[in-house]
Tab-separated table of C-alpha atoms and ligand atoms in Angstrom:
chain	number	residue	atom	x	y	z
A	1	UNK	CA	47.236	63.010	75.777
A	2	UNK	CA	49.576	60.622	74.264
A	3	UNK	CA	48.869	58.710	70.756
A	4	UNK	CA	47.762	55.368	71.170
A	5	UNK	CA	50.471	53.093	70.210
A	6	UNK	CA	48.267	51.156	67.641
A	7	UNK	CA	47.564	54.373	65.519
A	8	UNK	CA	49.861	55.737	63.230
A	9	UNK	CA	50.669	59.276	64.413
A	10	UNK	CA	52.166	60.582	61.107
A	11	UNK	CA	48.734	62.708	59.735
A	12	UNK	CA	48.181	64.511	63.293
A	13	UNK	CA	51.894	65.504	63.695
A	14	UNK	CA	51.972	66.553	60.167
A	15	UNK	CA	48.539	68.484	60.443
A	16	UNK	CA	50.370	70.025	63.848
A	17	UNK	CA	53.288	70.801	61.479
A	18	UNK	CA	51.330	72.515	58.380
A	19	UNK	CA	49.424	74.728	61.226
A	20	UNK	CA	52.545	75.415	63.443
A	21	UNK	CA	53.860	79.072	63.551
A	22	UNK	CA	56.843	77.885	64.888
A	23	UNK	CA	58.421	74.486	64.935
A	24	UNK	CA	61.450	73.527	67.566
A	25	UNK	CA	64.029	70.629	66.815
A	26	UNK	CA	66.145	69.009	69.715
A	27	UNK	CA	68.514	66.516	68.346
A	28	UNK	CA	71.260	64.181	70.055
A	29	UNK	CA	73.865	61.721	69.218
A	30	UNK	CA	71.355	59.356	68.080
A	31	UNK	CA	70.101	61.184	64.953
A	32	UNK	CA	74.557	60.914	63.747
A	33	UNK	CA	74.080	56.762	64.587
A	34	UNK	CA	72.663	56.239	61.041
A	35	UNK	CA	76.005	58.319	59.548
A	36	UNK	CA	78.175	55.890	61.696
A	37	UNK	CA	79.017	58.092	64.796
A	38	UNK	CA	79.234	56.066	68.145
A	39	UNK	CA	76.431	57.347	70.346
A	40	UNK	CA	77.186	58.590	74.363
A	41	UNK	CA	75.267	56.066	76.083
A	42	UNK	CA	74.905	53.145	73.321
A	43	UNK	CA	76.995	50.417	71.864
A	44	UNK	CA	80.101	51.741	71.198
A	45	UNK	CA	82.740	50.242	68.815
A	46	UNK	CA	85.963	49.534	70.308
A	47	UNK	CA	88.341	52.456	70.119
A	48	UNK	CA	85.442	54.243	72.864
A	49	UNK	CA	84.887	50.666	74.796
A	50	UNK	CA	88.382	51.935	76.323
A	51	UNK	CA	87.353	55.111	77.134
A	52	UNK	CA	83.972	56.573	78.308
A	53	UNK	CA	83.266	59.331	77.226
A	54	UNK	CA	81.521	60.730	80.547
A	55	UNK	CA	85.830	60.705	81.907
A	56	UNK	CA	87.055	62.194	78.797
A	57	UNK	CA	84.845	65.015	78.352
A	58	UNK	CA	85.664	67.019	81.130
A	59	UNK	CA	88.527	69.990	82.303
A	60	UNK	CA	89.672	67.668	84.674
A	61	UNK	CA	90.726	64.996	82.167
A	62	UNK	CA	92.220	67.295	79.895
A	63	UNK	CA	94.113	69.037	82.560
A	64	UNK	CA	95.612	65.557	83.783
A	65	UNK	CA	96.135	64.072	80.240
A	66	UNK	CA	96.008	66.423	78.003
A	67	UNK	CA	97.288	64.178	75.188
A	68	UNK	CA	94.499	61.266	75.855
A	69	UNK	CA	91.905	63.648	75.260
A	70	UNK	CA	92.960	65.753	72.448
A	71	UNK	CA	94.008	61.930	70.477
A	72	UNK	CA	90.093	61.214	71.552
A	73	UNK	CA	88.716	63.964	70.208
A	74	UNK	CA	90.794	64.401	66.782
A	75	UNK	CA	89.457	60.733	66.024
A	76	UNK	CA	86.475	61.949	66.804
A	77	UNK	CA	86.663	65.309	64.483
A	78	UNK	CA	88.127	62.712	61.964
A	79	UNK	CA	85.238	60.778	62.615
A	80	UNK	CA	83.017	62.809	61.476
A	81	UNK	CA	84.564	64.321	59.171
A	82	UNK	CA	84.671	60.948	57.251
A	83	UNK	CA	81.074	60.488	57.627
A	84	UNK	CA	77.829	61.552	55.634
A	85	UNK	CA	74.757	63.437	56.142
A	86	UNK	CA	72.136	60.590	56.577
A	87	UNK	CA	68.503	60.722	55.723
A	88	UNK	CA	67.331	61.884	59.163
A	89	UNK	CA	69.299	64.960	58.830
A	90	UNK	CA	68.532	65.593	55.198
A	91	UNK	CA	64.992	65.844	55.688
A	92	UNK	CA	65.017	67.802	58.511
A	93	UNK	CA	66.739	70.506	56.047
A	94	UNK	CA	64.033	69.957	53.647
A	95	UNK	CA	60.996	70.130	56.763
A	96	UNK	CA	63.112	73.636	57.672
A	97	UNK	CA	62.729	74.615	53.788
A	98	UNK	CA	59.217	74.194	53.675
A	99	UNK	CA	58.272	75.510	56.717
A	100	UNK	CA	59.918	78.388	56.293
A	101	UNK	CA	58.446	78.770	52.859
A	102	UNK	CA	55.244	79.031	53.893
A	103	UNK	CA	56.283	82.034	56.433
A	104	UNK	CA	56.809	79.886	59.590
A	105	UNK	CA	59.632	79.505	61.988
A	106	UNK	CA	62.129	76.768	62.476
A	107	UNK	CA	64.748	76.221	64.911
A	108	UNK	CA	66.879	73.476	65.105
A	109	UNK	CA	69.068	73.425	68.667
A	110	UNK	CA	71.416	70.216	68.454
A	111	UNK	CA	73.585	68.658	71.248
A	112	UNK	CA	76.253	67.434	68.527
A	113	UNK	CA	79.177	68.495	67.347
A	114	UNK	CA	79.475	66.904	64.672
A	115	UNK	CA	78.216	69.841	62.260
A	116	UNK	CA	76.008	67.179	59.971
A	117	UNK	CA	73.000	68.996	60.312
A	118	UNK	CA	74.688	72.016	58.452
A	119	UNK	CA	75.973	69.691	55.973
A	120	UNK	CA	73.060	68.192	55.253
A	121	UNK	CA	71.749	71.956	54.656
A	122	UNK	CA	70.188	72.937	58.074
A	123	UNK	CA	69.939	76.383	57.979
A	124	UNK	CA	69.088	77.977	61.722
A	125	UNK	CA	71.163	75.065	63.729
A	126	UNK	CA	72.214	76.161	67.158
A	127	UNK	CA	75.094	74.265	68.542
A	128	UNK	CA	74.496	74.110	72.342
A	129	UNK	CA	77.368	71.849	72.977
A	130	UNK	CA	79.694	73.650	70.409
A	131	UNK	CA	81.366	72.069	67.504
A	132	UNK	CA	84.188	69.223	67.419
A	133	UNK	CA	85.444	71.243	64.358
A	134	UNK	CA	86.292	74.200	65.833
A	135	UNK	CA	89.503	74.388	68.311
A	136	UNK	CA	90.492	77.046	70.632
A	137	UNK	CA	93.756	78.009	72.191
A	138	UNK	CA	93.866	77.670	76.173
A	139	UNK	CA	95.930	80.946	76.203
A	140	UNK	CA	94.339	83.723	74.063
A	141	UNK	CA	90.812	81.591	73.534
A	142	UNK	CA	91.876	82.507	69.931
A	143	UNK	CA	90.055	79.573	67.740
A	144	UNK	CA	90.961	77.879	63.879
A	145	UNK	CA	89.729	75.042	61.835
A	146	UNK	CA	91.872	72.274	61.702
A	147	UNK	CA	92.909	70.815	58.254
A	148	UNK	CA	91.388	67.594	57.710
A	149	UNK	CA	94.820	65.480	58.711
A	150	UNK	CA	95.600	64.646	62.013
A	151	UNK	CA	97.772	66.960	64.696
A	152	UNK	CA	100.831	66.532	63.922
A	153	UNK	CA	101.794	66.406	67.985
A	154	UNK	CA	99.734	65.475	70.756
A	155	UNK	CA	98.616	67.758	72.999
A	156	UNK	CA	98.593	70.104	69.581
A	157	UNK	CA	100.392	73.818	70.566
A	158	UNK	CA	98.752	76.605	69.760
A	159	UNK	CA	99.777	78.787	67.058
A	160	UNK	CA	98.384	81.780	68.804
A	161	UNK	CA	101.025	81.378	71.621
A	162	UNK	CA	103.456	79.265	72.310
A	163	UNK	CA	102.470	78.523	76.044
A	164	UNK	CA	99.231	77.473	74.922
A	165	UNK	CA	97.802	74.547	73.853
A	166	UNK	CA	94.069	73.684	71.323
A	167	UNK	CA	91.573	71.944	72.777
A	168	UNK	CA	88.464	71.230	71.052
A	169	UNK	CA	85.766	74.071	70.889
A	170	UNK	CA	82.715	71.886	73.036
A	171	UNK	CA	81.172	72.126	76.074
A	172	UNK	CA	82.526	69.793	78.254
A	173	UNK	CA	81.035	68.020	81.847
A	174	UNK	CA	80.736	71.081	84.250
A	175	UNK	CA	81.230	74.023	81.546
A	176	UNK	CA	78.582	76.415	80.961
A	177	UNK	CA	76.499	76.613	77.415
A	178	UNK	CA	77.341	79.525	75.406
A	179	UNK	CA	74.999	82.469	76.387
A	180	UNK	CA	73.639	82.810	72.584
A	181	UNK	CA	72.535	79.774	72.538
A	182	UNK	CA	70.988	79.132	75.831
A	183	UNK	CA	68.999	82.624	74.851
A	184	UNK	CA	68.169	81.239	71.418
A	185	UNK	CA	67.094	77.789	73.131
A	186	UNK	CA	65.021	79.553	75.656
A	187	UNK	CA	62.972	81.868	73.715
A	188	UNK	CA	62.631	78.931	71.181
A	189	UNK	CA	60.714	77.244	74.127
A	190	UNK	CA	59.013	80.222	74.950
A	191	UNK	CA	57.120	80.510	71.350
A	192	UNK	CA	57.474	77.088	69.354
A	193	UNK	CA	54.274	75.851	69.140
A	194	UNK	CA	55.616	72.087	67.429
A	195	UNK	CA	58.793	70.605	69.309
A	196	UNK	CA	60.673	67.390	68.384
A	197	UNK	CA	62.964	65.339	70.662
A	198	UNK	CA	65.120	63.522	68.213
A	199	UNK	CA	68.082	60.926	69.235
A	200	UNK	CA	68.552	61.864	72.903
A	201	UNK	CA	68.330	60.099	75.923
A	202	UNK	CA	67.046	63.467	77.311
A	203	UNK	CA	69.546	62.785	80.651
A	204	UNK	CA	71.920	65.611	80.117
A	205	UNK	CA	70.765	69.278	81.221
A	206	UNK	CA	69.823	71.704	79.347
A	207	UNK	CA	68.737	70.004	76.026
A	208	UNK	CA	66.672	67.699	78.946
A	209	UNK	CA	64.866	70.176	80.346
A	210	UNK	CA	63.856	72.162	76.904
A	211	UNK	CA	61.015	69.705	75.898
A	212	UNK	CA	59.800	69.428	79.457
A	213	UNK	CA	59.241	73.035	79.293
A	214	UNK	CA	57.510	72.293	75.980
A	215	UNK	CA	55.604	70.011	77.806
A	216	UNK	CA	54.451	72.128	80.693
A	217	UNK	CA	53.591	74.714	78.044
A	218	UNK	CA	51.086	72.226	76.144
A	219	UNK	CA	52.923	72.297	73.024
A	220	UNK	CA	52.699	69.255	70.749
A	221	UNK	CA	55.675	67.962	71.626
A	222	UNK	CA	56.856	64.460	69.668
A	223	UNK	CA	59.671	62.542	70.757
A	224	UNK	CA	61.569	60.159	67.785
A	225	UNK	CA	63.720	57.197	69.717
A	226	UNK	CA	64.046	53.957	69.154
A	227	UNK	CA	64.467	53.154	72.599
A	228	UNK	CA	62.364	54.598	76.142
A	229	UNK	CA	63.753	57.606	77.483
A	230	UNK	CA	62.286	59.266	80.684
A	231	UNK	CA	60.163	61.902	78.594
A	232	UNK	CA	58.717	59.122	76.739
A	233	UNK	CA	55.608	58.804	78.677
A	234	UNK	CA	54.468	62.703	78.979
A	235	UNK	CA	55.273	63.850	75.216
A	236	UNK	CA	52.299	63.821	72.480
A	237	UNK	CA	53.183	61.467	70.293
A	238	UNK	CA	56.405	58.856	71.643
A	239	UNK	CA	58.106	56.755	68.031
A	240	UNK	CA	59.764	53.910	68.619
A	241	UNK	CA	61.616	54.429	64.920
A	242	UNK	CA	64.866	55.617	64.038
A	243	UNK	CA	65.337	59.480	63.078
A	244	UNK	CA	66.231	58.013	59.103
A	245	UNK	CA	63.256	55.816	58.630
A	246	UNK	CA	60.603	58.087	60.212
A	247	UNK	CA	61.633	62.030	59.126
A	248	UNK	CA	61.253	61.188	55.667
A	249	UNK	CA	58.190	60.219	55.965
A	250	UNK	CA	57.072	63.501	57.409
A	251	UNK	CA	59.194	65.405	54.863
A	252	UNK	CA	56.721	63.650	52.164
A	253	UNK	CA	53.871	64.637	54.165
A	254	UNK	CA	54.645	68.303	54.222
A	255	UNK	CA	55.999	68.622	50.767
B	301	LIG	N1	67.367	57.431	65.565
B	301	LIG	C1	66.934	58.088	66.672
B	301	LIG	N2	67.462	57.896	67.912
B	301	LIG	C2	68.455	56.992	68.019
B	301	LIG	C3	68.973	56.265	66.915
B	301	LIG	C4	68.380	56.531	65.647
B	301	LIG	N3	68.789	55.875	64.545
B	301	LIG	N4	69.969	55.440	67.356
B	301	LIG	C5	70.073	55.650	68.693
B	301	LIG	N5	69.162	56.567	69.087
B	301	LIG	C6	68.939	57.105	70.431
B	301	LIG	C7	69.306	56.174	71.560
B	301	LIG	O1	68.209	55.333	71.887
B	301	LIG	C8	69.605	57.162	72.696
B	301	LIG	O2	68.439	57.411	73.468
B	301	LIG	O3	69.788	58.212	70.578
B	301	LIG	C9	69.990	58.442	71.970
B	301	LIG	C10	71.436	58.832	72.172
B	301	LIG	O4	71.599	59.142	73.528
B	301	LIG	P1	73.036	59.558	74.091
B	301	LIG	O5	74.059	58.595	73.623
B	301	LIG	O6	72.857	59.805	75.579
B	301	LIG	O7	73.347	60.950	73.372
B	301	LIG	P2	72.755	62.377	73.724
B	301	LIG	O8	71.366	62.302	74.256
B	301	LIG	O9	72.981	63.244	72.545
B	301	LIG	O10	73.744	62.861	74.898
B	301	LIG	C11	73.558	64.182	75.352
B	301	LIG	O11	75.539	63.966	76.692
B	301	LIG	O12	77.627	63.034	76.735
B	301	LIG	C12	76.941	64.228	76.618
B	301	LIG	O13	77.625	66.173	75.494
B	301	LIG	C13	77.232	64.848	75.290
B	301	LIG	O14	75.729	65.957	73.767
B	301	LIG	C14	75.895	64.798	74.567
B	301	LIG	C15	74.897	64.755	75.704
């Protein structure tokens, strides 16, 4: 049964919260949009309005322009390097601190790669679509942390051997999610009793198909979007707010 949209749904998710034995995060691009990060499927500022990101994200385009992508995706580490923790993810931190203070569960499974949540001080983050920060080498699948300057070269070699080349450590368009996490992700499912949708446009697969699960299961599940998305009409409670006006709120409420 979904809240009625003149009610303010804060107290019953919060009383949801407090009584939860486990609570289950999804978050996508849009919780980063606050810290400046271009989201997939929203405005974008120019440097993506030449490039979507549905082309570039892929082995395909990497294969035939290996350069193109690997520029793309050092801004994009850059990016986000450059940017800050906003107040969506800091008070999901503090909701994981006090729910796990009081003996409950929390698990946080994000589509980003932007490793914010962890900055912020997210404890149990699962990265389903890995992390932006993290490179591998296409040769030995050996992987580093790049310094905070750019390659020097585009495509960057690999240091591990010389006939390979880094890429960046995600899950691209047609790659499989890492087994850990898909197991973490599903037995999350299996057992939260809370879940949040927060900043996704719930179209990609997986992450999609974990709150529908939720759903099915007769969880409370509460989506946070400013915008419709095509869960919005079968979760609990649907918010029309963004992720840094709204989770603060419910930090305050559980404190
Ligand atoms: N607070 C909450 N949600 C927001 C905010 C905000 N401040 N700003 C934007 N949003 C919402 C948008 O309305 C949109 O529904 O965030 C969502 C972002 O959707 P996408 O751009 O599709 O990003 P995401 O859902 O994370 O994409 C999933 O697709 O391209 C692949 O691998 C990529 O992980 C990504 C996956």
């Amino acid at each position: 049964m979904r809240s009625t949209m003149n009610s303010d749904p804060l107290p019953s998710i919060a009383n949801a919260c407090a009584r939860a034995r486990q609570i289950v995060v999804v978050t996508g691009a849009g919780i980063s949009a606050e810290s400046g990060l271009s989201t997939f499927r929203g405005p974008r500022d120019a440097l993506w309005e030449k490039y979507d990101p549905m082309q570039l994200a892929t082995p395909e385009a990497f294969e035939r322009d290996p350069e193109l992508v690997t520029r793309w995706y050092d801004w994009r580490r850059r990016e986000g390097l450059n940017a800050r923790p906003n107040a969506g993810h800091v008070a999901l931190a503090a909701i994981e601190r006090i729910v796990m203070n009081r003996g409950a569960r929390f698990t946080l499974l994000t589509q980003n790669v932007d490793r914010l949540h962890h900055r912020a001080g997210s404890r149990n983050v699962h990265e389903l679509h890995g992390s932006i920060h993290v490179w591998r080498c296409t040769s030995t699948g050996r992987e580093l942390e790049p310094p905070a300057h750019p390659f020097a070269e585009f495509p960057p070699r690999s240091p591990f051997d010389p006939r390979g080349l880094l890429r960046p450590a995600v899950v691209w368009f047609g790659e499989a999610l890492s087994p850990s996490a898909l197991d973490v992700a599903r037995g999350a499912m299996e057992t939260g009793d809370v879940f949040f949708s927060i900043g996704t446009s719930s179209v990609v697969f997986p992450a999609a198909g974990f709150v529908e699960h939720a759903i099915q299961r007769g969880g409370t599940t509460v989506e946070l979007n400013p915008n419709e998305t095509p869960i919005s009409g079968r979760v609990t409670h649907s918010i029309r707010e963004a992720a840094g006006a709204w989770l603060p709120r419910l930090a305050s409420a559980l404190a």
